PDB file of C-alpha atoms and ligand atoms in Angstrom:
ATOM      1  CA  MET A  26     108.403 120.623 125.371  1.00  0.00           C
ATOM      2  CA  THR A  27     107.423 120.603 129.051  1.00  0.00           C
ATOM      3  CA  PHE A  28     108.444 116.965 129.197  1.00  0.00           C
ATOM      4  CA  THR A  29     111.839 117.875 127.627  1.00  0.00           C
ATOM      5  CA  MET A  30     112.374 120.628 130.226  1.00  0.00           C
ATOM      6  CA  VAL A  31     111.579 118.284 133.049  1.00  0.00           C
ATOM      7  CA  LEU A  32     113.957 115.645 131.674  1.00  0.00           C
ATOM      8  CA  ALA A  33     116.665 118.217 131.199  1.00  0.00           C
ATOM      9  CA  TRP A  34     116.100 119.658 134.687  1.00  0.00           C
ATOM     10  CA  ALA A  35     116.249 116.142 136.195  1.00  0.00           C
ATOM     11  CA  SER A  36     119.653 115.470 134.608  1.00  0.00           C
ATOM     12  CA  PRO A  37     121.663 118.675 134.470  1.00  0.00           C
ATOM     13  CA  LEU A  38     124.533 116.868 132.807  1.00  0.00           C
ATOM     14  CA  LEU A  39     122.432 116.562 129.735  1.00  0.00           C
ATOM     15  CA  PHE A  40     122.424 120.350 129.317  1.00  0.00           C
ATOM     16  CA  HIS A  41     126.129 120.272 128.483  1.00  0.00           C
ATOM     17  CA  GLY A  42     125.694 120.104 124.743  1.00  0.00           C
ATOM     18  CA  VAL A  43     123.070 121.385 122.341  1.00  0.00           C
ATOM     19  CA  LEU A  44     123.226 118.021 120.690  1.00  0.00           C
ATOM     20  CA  ARG A  45     122.122 116.244 123.828  1.00  0.00           C
ATOM     21  CA  LEU A  46     119.238 118.627 124.263  1.00  0.00           C
ATOM     22  CA  VAL A  47     118.271 118.055 120.651  1.00  0.00           C
ATOM     23  CA  LEU A  48     118.413 114.332 121.210  1.00  0.00           C
ATOM     24  CA  ILE A  49     116.221 114.508 124.289  1.00  0.00           C
ATOM     25  CA  GLN A  50     113.676 116.726 122.569  1.00  0.00           C
ATOM     26  CA  GLY A  51     113.456 114.353 119.613  1.00  0.00           C
ATOM     27  CA  ILE A  52     113.079 111.246 121.751  1.00  0.00           C
ATOM     28  CA  ALA A  53     110.543 112.933 124.051  1.00  0.00           C
ATOM     29  CA  ALA A  54     108.499 114.098 121.070  1.00  0.00           C
ATOM     30  CA  ALA A  55     108.673 110.642 119.446  1.00  0.00           C
ATOM     31  CA  LEU A  56     107.577 109.001 122.737  1.00  0.00           C
ATOM     32  CA  TRP A  57     104.650 111.428 123.055  1.00  0.00           C
ATOM     33  CA  SER A  58     103.768 110.596 119.491  1.00  0.00           C
ATOM     34  CA  VAL A  59     103.565 106.895 120.464  1.00  0.00           C
ATOM     35  CA  VAL A  60     101.525 107.683 123.589  1.00  0.00           C
ATOM     36  CA  LEU A  61      99.099 109.817 121.526  1.00  0.00           C
ATOM     37  CA  ARG A  62      98.888 106.959 118.949  1.00  0.00           C
ATOM     38  CA  GLN A  63      99.941 109.138 116.029  1.00  0.00           C
ATOM     39  CA  PRO A  64     100.646 107.225 112.784  1.00  0.00           C
ATOM     40  CA  TYR A  65     104.114 105.566 112.901  1.00  0.00           C
ATOM     41  CA  TRP A  66     105.560 107.847 110.213  1.00  0.00           C
ATOM     42  CA  TRP A  67     105.448 110.727 112.708  1.00  0.00           C
ATOM     43  CA  ILE A  68     108.226 109.087 114.687  1.00  0.00           C
ATOM     44  CA  PRO A  69     111.118 109.819 112.251  1.00  0.00           C
ATOM     45  CA  ILE A  70     109.625 113.334 111.726  1.00  0.00           C
ATOM     46  CA  HIS A  71     109.797 114.060 115.503  1.00  0.00           C
ATOM     47  CA  LEU A  72     113.314 112.590 115.762  1.00  0.00           C
ATOM     48  CA  LEU A  73     114.701 114.527 112.849  1.00  0.00           C
ATOM     49  CA  PHE A  74     112.873 117.855 113.037  1.00  0.00           C
ATOM     50  CA  LEU A  75     115.119 119.719 115.492  1.00  0.00           C
ATOM     51  CA  PRO A  76     118.478 118.302 114.221  1.00  0.00           C
ATOM     52  CA  LEU A  77     117.531 119.303 110.688  1.00  0.00           C
ATOM     53  CA  ALA A  78     116.352 122.759 111.788  1.00  0.00           C
ATOM     54  CA  ILE A  79     119.688 123.298 113.539  1.00  0.00           C
ATOM     55  CA  ALA A  80     121.636 121.986 110.519  1.00  0.00           C
ATOM     56  CA  MET A  81     119.734 124.365 108.268  1.00  0.00           C
ATOM     57  CA  LEU A  82     120.464 127.288 110.623  1.00  0.00           C
ATOM     58  CA  ALA A  83     124.154 126.438 110.476  1.00  0.00           C
ATOM     59  CA  LEU A  84     124.034 126.759 106.686  1.00  0.00           C
ATOM     60  CA  GLN A  85     123.024 130.444 107.171  1.00  0.00           C
ATOM     61  CA  LEU A  86     120.832 130.463 104.107  1.00  0.00           C
ATOM     62  CA  PRO A  87     119.123 133.760 103.277  1.00  0.00           C
ATOM     63  CA  SER A  88     115.696 134.045 104.857  1.00  0.00           C
ATOM     64  CA  TRP A  89     113.891 134.720 101.510  1.00  0.00           C
ATOM     65  CA  LEU A  90     114.735 131.162 100.535  1.00  0.00           C
ATOM     66  CA  TYR A  91     112.613 129.792 103.388  1.00  0.00           C
ATOM     67  CA  LEU A  92     109.779 132.146 102.492  1.00  0.00           C
ATOM     68  CA  SER A  93     109.941 131.156  98.814  1.00  0.00           C
ATOM     69  CA  ALA A  94     109.935 127.447  99.697  1.00  0.00           C
ATOM     70  CA  MET A  95     106.940 127.941 101.965  1.00  0.00           C
ATOM     71  CA  LEU A  96     105.033 129.921  99.274  1.00  0.00           C
ATOM     72  CA  LEU A  97     105.822 127.259  96.647  1.00  0.00           C
ATOM     73  CA  LEU A  98     104.575 124.457  98.922  1.00  0.00           C
ATOM     74  CA  ALA A  99     101.446 126.483  99.770  1.00  0.00           C
ATOM     75  CA  LEU A 100     100.673 126.910  96.045  1.00  0.00           C
ATOM     76  CA  VAL A 101     101.031 123.142  95.446  1.00  0.00           C
ATOM     77  CA  PHE A 102      99.478 121.795  98.627  1.00  0.00           C
ATOM     78  CA  TRP A 103      96.677 124.371  98.907  1.00  0.00           C
ATOM     79  CA  GLY A 104      94.103 123.316 101.536  1.00  0.00           C
ATOM     80  CA  THR A 105      96.252 120.477 102.890  1.00  0.00           C
ATOM     81  CA  VAL A 106      96.985 122.496 106.051  1.00  0.00           C
ATOM     82  CA  LYS A 107      93.307 122.054 107.040  1.00  0.00           C
ATOM     83  CA  GLY A 108      93.734 118.292 106.800  1.00  0.00           C
ATOM     84  CA  ASP A 109      92.530 118.165 103.221  1.00  0.00           C
ATOM     85  CA  VAL A 110      93.824 116.089 100.330  1.00  0.00           C
ATOM     86  CA  PRO A 111      97.446 116.559  99.180  1.00  0.00           C
ATOM     87  CA  LEU A 112      98.785 116.237  95.641  1.00  0.00           C
ATOM     88  CA  PHE A 113     100.019 112.902  94.470  1.00  0.00           C
ATOM     89  CA  LEU A 114      99.687 111.635  90.929  1.00  0.00           C
ATOM     90  CA  SER A 115      98.019 108.689  89.238  1.00  0.00           C
ATOM     91  CA  SER A 116     100.271 106.459  87.164  1.00  0.00           C
ATOM     92  CA  HIS A 117     100.168 105.987  83.385  1.00  0.00           C
ATOM     93  CA  ALA A 118      98.724 102.505  84.063  1.00  0.00           C
ATOM     94  CA  VAL A 119      95.774 104.079  85.935  1.00  0.00           C
ATOM     95  CA  ALA A 120      95.131 106.429  83.011  1.00  0.00           C
ATOM     96  CA  ASP A 121      95.300 103.484  80.586  1.00  0.00           C
ATOM     97  CA  ALA A 122      92.803 101.490  82.668  1.00  0.00           C
ATOM     98  CA  LEU A 123      90.424 104.493  82.871  1.00  0.00           C
ATOM     99  CA  ALA A 124      90.680 105.078  79.129  1.00  0.00           C
ATOM    100  CA  ALA A 125      89.521 101.511  78.521  1.00  0.00           C
ATOM    101  CA  MET A 126      86.689 101.891  81.064  1.00  0.00           C
ATOM    102  CA  VAL A 127      85.288 105.076  79.598  1.00  0.00           C
ATOM    103  CA  GLU A 128      85.329 103.378  76.216  1.00  0.00           C
ATOM    104  CA  ARG A 129      83.398 100.419  77.538  1.00  0.00           C
ATOM    105  CA  GLU A 130      80.933 102.774  79.216  1.00  0.00           C
ATOM    106  CA  ASN A 131      80.606 104.762  75.998  1.00  0.00           C
ATOM    107  CA  ALA A 132      80.909 107.845  78.242  1.00  0.00           C
ATOM    108  CA  ALA A 133      79.961 111.218  76.792  1.00  0.00           C
ATOM    109  CA  ALA A 134      81.108 113.205  79.872  1.00  0.00           C
ATOM    110  CA  PHE A 135      83.890 112.453  82.375  1.00  0.00           C
ATOM    111  CA  ALA A 136      84.924 114.360  85.492  1.00  0.00           C
ATOM    112  CA  ASP A 137      88.114 114.228  87.497  1.00  0.00           C
ATOM    113  CA  LEU A 138      87.412 115.792  90.898  1.00  0.00           C
ATOM    114  CA  GLY A 139      90.756 117.048  92.251  1.00  0.00           C
ATOM    115  CA  ALA A 140      92.550 116.686  88.905  1.00  0.00           C
ATOM    116  CA  GLY A 141      96.039 117.718  90.112  1.00  0.00           C
ATOM    117  CA  VAL A 142      98.283 118.392  87.069  1.00  0.00           C
ATOM    118  CA  GLY A 143      96.053 116.400  84.766  1.00  0.00           C
ATOM    119  CA  SER A 144      97.723 112.974  84.921  1.00  0.00           C
ATOM    120  CA  VAL A 145      94.323 111.402  84.203  1.00  0.00           C
ATOM    121  CA  ALA A 146      92.272 114.220  82.595  1.00  0.00           C
ATOM    122  CA  VAL A 147      94.808 115.090  79.856  1.00  0.00           C
ATOM    123  CA  PRO A 148      95.508 111.541  78.509  1.00  0.00           C
ATOM    124  CA  LEU A 149      91.803 110.689  78.624  1.00  0.00           C
ATOM    125  CA  ALA A 150      90.894 113.780  76.682  1.00  0.00           C
ATOM    126  CA  GLU A 151      93.612 113.066  74.128  1.00  0.00           C
ATOM    127  CA  ARG A 152      92.447 109.452  73.611  1.00  0.00           C
ATOM    128  CA  HIS A 153      88.772 110.280  73.549  1.00  0.00           C
ATOM    129  CA  PRO A 154      88.427 113.568  71.647  1.00  0.00           C
ATOM    130  CA  VAL A 155      84.615 113.363  71.440  1.00  0.00           C
ATOM    131  CA  MET A 156      84.202 112.788  75.194  1.00  0.00           C
ATOM    132  CA  LYS A 157      83.785 115.950  77.288  1.00  0.00           C
ATOM    133  CA  VAL A 158      86.347 116.008  80.146  1.00  0.00           C
ATOM    134  CA  GLU A 159      85.894 118.298  83.138  1.00  0.00           C
ATOM    135  CA  ALA A 160      88.750 118.728  85.563  1.00  0.00           C
ATOM    136  CA  TRP A 161      88.170 120.293  88.978  1.00  0.00           C
ATOM    137  CA  GLU A 162      91.271 121.543  90.795  1.00  0.00           C
ATOM    138  CA  ARG A 163      91.570 124.078  93.573  1.00  0.00           C
ATOM    139  CA  ALA A 164      95.367 124.372  94.223  1.00  0.00           C
ATOM    140  CA  PRO A 165      96.843 127.245  92.167  1.00  0.00           C
ATOM    141  CA  LEU A 166     100.071 125.647  90.864  1.00  0.00           C
ATOM    142  CA  PRO A 167      98.674 122.244  89.863  1.00  0.00           C
ATOM    143  CA  TRP A 168      95.670 124.068  88.289  1.00  0.00           C
ATOM    144  CA  LEU A 169      98.074 126.300  86.247  1.00  0.00           C
ATOM    145  CA  ILE A 170      99.999 123.237  84.990  1.00  0.00           C
ATOM    146  CA  LEU A 171      96.735 121.447  84.183  1.00  0.00           C
ATOM    147  CA  ALA A 172      95.380 124.472  82.282  1.00  0.00           C
ATOM    148  CA  TRP A 173      98.673 124.719  80.292  1.00  0.00           C
ATOM    149  CA  ARG A 174      98.653 120.972  79.494  1.00  0.00           C
ATOM    150  CA  SER A 175      95.042 121.173  78.344  1.00  0.00           C
ATOM    151  CA  ARG A 176      95.460 124.315  76.220  1.00  0.00           C
ATOM    152  CA  GLY A 177      95.173 122.560  72.844  1.00  0.00           C
ATOM    153  CA  LEU A 178      92.411 120.181  73.864  1.00  0.00           C
ATOM    154  CA  ALA A 179      88.989 121.473  72.828  1.00  0.00           C
ATOM    155  CA  ASN A 180      87.123 118.775  74.836  1.00  0.00           C
ATOM    156  CA  VAL A 181      88.661 119.727  78.230  1.00  0.00           C
ATOM    157  CA  ALA A 182      87.168 122.244  80.656  1.00  0.00           C
ATOM    158  CA  VAL A 183      89.348 123.145  83.599  1.00  0.00           C
ATOM    159  CA  ASN A 184      87.575 124.532  86.645  1.00  0.00           C
ATOM    160  CA  ARG A 185      89.703 126.241  89.257  1.00  0.00           C
ATOM    161  CA  ALA A 186      87.084 125.494  91.867  1.00  0.00           C
ATOM    162  CA  ASN A 187      86.179 123.450  94.919  1.00  0.00           C
ATOM    163  CA  LEU A 188      85.049 119.970  93.988  1.00  0.00           C
ATOM    164  CA  TRP A 189      82.261 120.210  96.535  1.00  0.00           C
ATOM    165  CA  ASP A 190      80.686 122.887  94.355  1.00  0.00           C
ATOM    166  CA  SER A 191      80.439 120.567  91.367  1.00  0.00           C
ATOM    167  CA  ASP A 192      77.120 119.147  90.147  1.00  0.00           C
ATOM    168  CA  LEU A 193      77.700 115.490  89.277  1.00  0.00           C
ATOM    169  CA  ALA A 194      74.400 114.970  87.446  1.00  0.00           C
ATOM    170  CA  GLY A 195      75.898 115.643  84.003  1.00  0.00           C
ATOM    171  CA  TYR A 196      78.738 113.036  84.013  1.00  0.00           C
ATOM    172  CA  ASN A 197      78.591 109.393  82.938  1.00  0.00           C
ATOM    173  CA  VAL A 198      81.857 108.618  84.715  1.00  0.00           C
ATOM    174  CA  VAL A 199      83.341 110.468  87.720  1.00  0.00           C
ATOM    175  CA  PHE A 200      86.880 109.714  88.903  1.00  0.00           C
ATOM    176  CA  VAL A 201      88.545 110.727  92.148  1.00  0.00           C
ATOM    177  CA  PHE A 202      91.934 110.058  93.806  1.00  0.00           C
ATOM    178  CA  LEU A 203      91.541 111.858  97.126  1.00  0.00           C
ATOM    179  CA  SER A 204      91.844 110.647 100.690  1.00  0.00           C
ATOM    180  CA  PRO A 205      90.040 108.390 103.166  1.00  0.00           C
ATOM    181  CA  ALA A 206      89.109 111.529 105.112  1.00  0.00           C
ATOM    182  CA  VAL A 207      86.567 112.655 102.520  1.00  0.00           C
ATOM    183  CA  MET A 208      85.156 109.356 101.256  1.00  0.00           C
ATOM    184  CA  VAL A 209      82.039 109.229 103.427  1.00  0.00           C
ATOM    185  CA  GLU A 210      80.917 112.725 102.505  1.00  0.00           C
ATOM    186  CA  LEU A 211      81.867 112.179  98.873  1.00  0.00           C
ATOM    187  CA  GLY A 212      79.930 108.917  98.746  1.00  0.00           C
ATOM    188  CA  ASP A 213      76.844 110.782  99.940  1.00  0.00           C
ATOM    189  CA  LYS A 214      77.303 113.456  97.297  1.00  0.00           C
ATOM    190  CA  VAL A 215      77.788 110.889  94.538  1.00  0.00           C
ATOM    191  CA  ARG A 216      74.651 108.933  95.512  1.00  0.00           C
ATOM    192  CA  ARG A 217      72.684 112.199  95.757  1.00  0.00           C
ATOM    193  CA  GLU A 218      73.736 113.688  92.460  1.00  0.00           C
ATOM    194  CA  MET A 219      74.907 111.096  89.903  1.00  0.00           C
ATOM    195  CA  ARG A 220      72.334 109.662  87.555  1.00  0.00           C
ATOM    196  CA  PRO A 221      71.281 105.980  87.793  1.00  0.00           C
ATOM    197  CA  GLY A 222      73.470 103.835  85.580  1.00  0.00           C
ATOM    198  CA  SER A 223      76.492 106.132  85.714  1.00  0.00           C
ATOM    199  CA  LEU A 224      79.833 105.044  87.183  1.00  0.00           C
ATOM    200  CA  PHE A 225      81.851 106.422  90.109  1.00  0.00           C
ATOM    201  CA  ILE A 226      85.512 105.318  90.329  1.00  0.00           C
ATOM    202  CA  SER A 227      87.671 106.004  93.348  1.00  0.00           C
ATOM    203  CA  SER A 228      91.385 105.276  93.161  1.00  0.00           C
ATOM    204  CA  SER A 229      92.908 103.699  96.280  1.00  0.00           C
ATOM    205  CA  PHE A 230      90.221 104.707  98.782  1.00  0.00           C
ATOM    206  CA  PRO A 231      86.855 102.906  98.959  1.00  0.00           C
ATOM    207  CA  VAL A 232      83.626 104.501 100.090  1.00  0.00           C
ATOM    208  CA  PRO A 233      82.857 103.020 103.561  1.00  0.00           C
ATOM    209  CA  ASP A 234      79.775 100.830 103.720  1.00  0.00           C
ATOM    210  CA  TRP A 235      79.190 100.817  99.962  1.00  0.00           C
ATOM    211  CA  PRO A 236      80.167  97.529  98.315  1.00  0.00           C
ATOM    212  CA  PRO A 237      81.752  98.311  94.914  1.00  0.00           C
ATOM    213  CA  GLU A 238      80.499  96.730  91.700  1.00  0.00           C
ATOM    214  CA  SER A 239      84.060  95.772  90.952  1.00  0.00           C
ATOM    215  CA  VAL A 240      87.677  96.413  92.109  1.00  0.00           C
ATOM    216  CA  LEU A 241      90.331  96.711  89.456  1.00  0.00           C
ATOM    217  CA  GLN A 242      93.899  95.873  90.478  1.00  0.00           C
ATOM    218  CA  ILE A 243      96.413  97.956  88.540  1.00  0.00           C
ATOM    219  CA  ALA A 244      99.948  96.696  87.905  1.00  0.00           C
ATOM    220  CA  ASP A 245     101.740  99.944  88.856  1.00  0.00           C
ATOM    221  CA  ARG A 246     104.374 100.677  91.459  1.00  0.00           C
ATOM    222  CA  ARG A 247     101.781 101.523  94.099  1.00  0.00           C
ATOM    223  CA  GLY A 248      99.615  98.513  93.363  1.00  0.00           C
ATOM    224  CA  THR A 249      96.673 100.917  92.881  1.00  0.00           C
ATOM    225  CA  ARG A 250      93.171  99.579  93.222  1.00  0.00           C
ATOM    226  CA  LEU A 251      90.262 101.222  91.442  1.00  0.00           C
ATOM    227  CA  PHE A 252      86.977 100.907  93.353  1.00  0.00           C
ATOM    228  CA  CYS A 253      84.092 101.091  90.848  1.00  0.00           C
ATOM    229  CA  TYR A 254      80.564 101.933  92.001  1.00  0.00           C
ATOM    230  CA  ARG A 255      77.508 101.675  89.756  1.00  0.00           C
ATOM    231  CA  ILE A 256      74.874 104.228  90.700  1.00  0.00           C
TER     232      ILE A 256
HETATM  233  C1  SAM B 307      95.803 112.929  95.116  1.00  0.00           C
HETATM  234  S1  SAM B 307      95.742 114.291  94.006  1.00  0.00           S
HETATM  235  C2  SAM B 307      95.087 113.482  92.619  1.00  0.00           C
HETATM  236  C3  SAM B 307      95.404 114.213  91.273  1.00  0.00           C
HETATM  237  C4  SAM B 307      94.778 113.556  89.995  1.00  0.00           C
HETATM  238  N1  SAM B 307      93.391 113.308  90.137  1.00  0.00           N
HETATM  239  C5  SAM B 307      95.491 112.216  89.714  1.00  0.00           C
HETATM  240  O1  SAM B 307      94.864 111.208  89.850  1.00  0.00           O
HETATM  241  O2  SAM B 307      96.705 112.256  89.347  1.00  0.00           O
HETATM  242  C6  SAM B 307      94.334 115.142  94.685  1.00  0.00           C
HETATM  243  C7  SAM B 307      94.123 116.531  94.114  1.00  0.00           C
HETATM  244  O3  SAM B 307      92.882 116.997  94.595  1.00  0.00           O
HETATM  245  C8  SAM B 307      92.976 118.384  94.840  1.00  0.00           C
HETATM  246  N2  SAM B 307      91.915 118.748  95.745  1.00  0.00           N
HETATM  247  C9  SAM B 307      91.781 118.371  97.062  1.00  0.00           C
HETATM  248  N3  SAM B 307      90.698 118.876  97.641  1.00  0.00           N
HETATM  249  C10 SAM B 307      90.075 119.596  96.631  1.00  0.00           C
HETATM  250  C11 SAM B 307      88.870 120.371  96.615  1.00  0.00           C
HETATM  251  N4  SAM B 307      88.110 120.444  97.687  1.00  0.00           N
HETATM  252  N5  SAM B 307      88.548 120.898  95.423  1.00  0.00           N
HETATM  253  C12 SAM B 307      89.307 120.818  94.320  1.00  0.00           C
HETATM  254  N6  SAM B 307      90.482 120.112  94.312  1.00  0.00           N
HETATM  255  C13 SAM B 307      90.853 119.489  95.443  1.00  0.00           C
HETATM  256  C14 SAM B 307      94.379 118.575  95.403  1.00  0.00           C
HETATM  257  O4  SAM B 307      94.817 119.883  95.240  1.00  0.00           O
HETATM  258  C15 SAM B 307      95.155 117.558  94.550  1.00  0.00           C
HETATM  259  O5  SAM B 307      95.676 118.191  93.398  1.00  0.00           O
END
């Protein structure tokens, strides 16, 4: 912002239109983003933020709409504000691959840590009715959808709880689809708690400095890779 003010002060002509100021602000923010080595996807965000804010103001929408949108996003992306893991969903192809893996493992107990709306936990529980499936999810809205989807499945337990409070000793297979930010800490927890011979599977994000037993390439839109670690 200071940079914007200096730029605007240095060229008074630019103050003539709000649009010009908006343009300068966006470019200045984008440039700072490059200087600060933020990920590249911040650049369009910086460029578009103020123009979109002004466009929304021009629409004169009632203020409760903004509050409702913010509350809805908070209920879905609970914890993300602190830099935690957001919600995005595994594909059907990932669920199919995991169903085949738990069958090969002859797993009696499976956990999805950060289960979202149950894209993995629900189909696995349906296909393996004798396997116990435990889903851990902290965000209120995904948890509610997950609990609703699992309501008729006797072999599913849904915990509205922090995955860091789980005890992994009781599972034969543990699945996660989280974020690179937590993989070191999670790898430590897995090695500490899971029993020898059991299997830890991480979708998309490997555990640093732990060579996986195998990596499964899934033919879905994202080109998901499943990193499999034998304890
Ligand atoms: C990328 S989504 C994956 C959802 C699901 N496992 C799937 O594969 O479709 C990650 C989920 O983990 C949840 N999550 C993140 N941190 C968590 C934590 N500490 N405890 C419980 N859930 C968490 C998020 O709310 C989000 O729903």
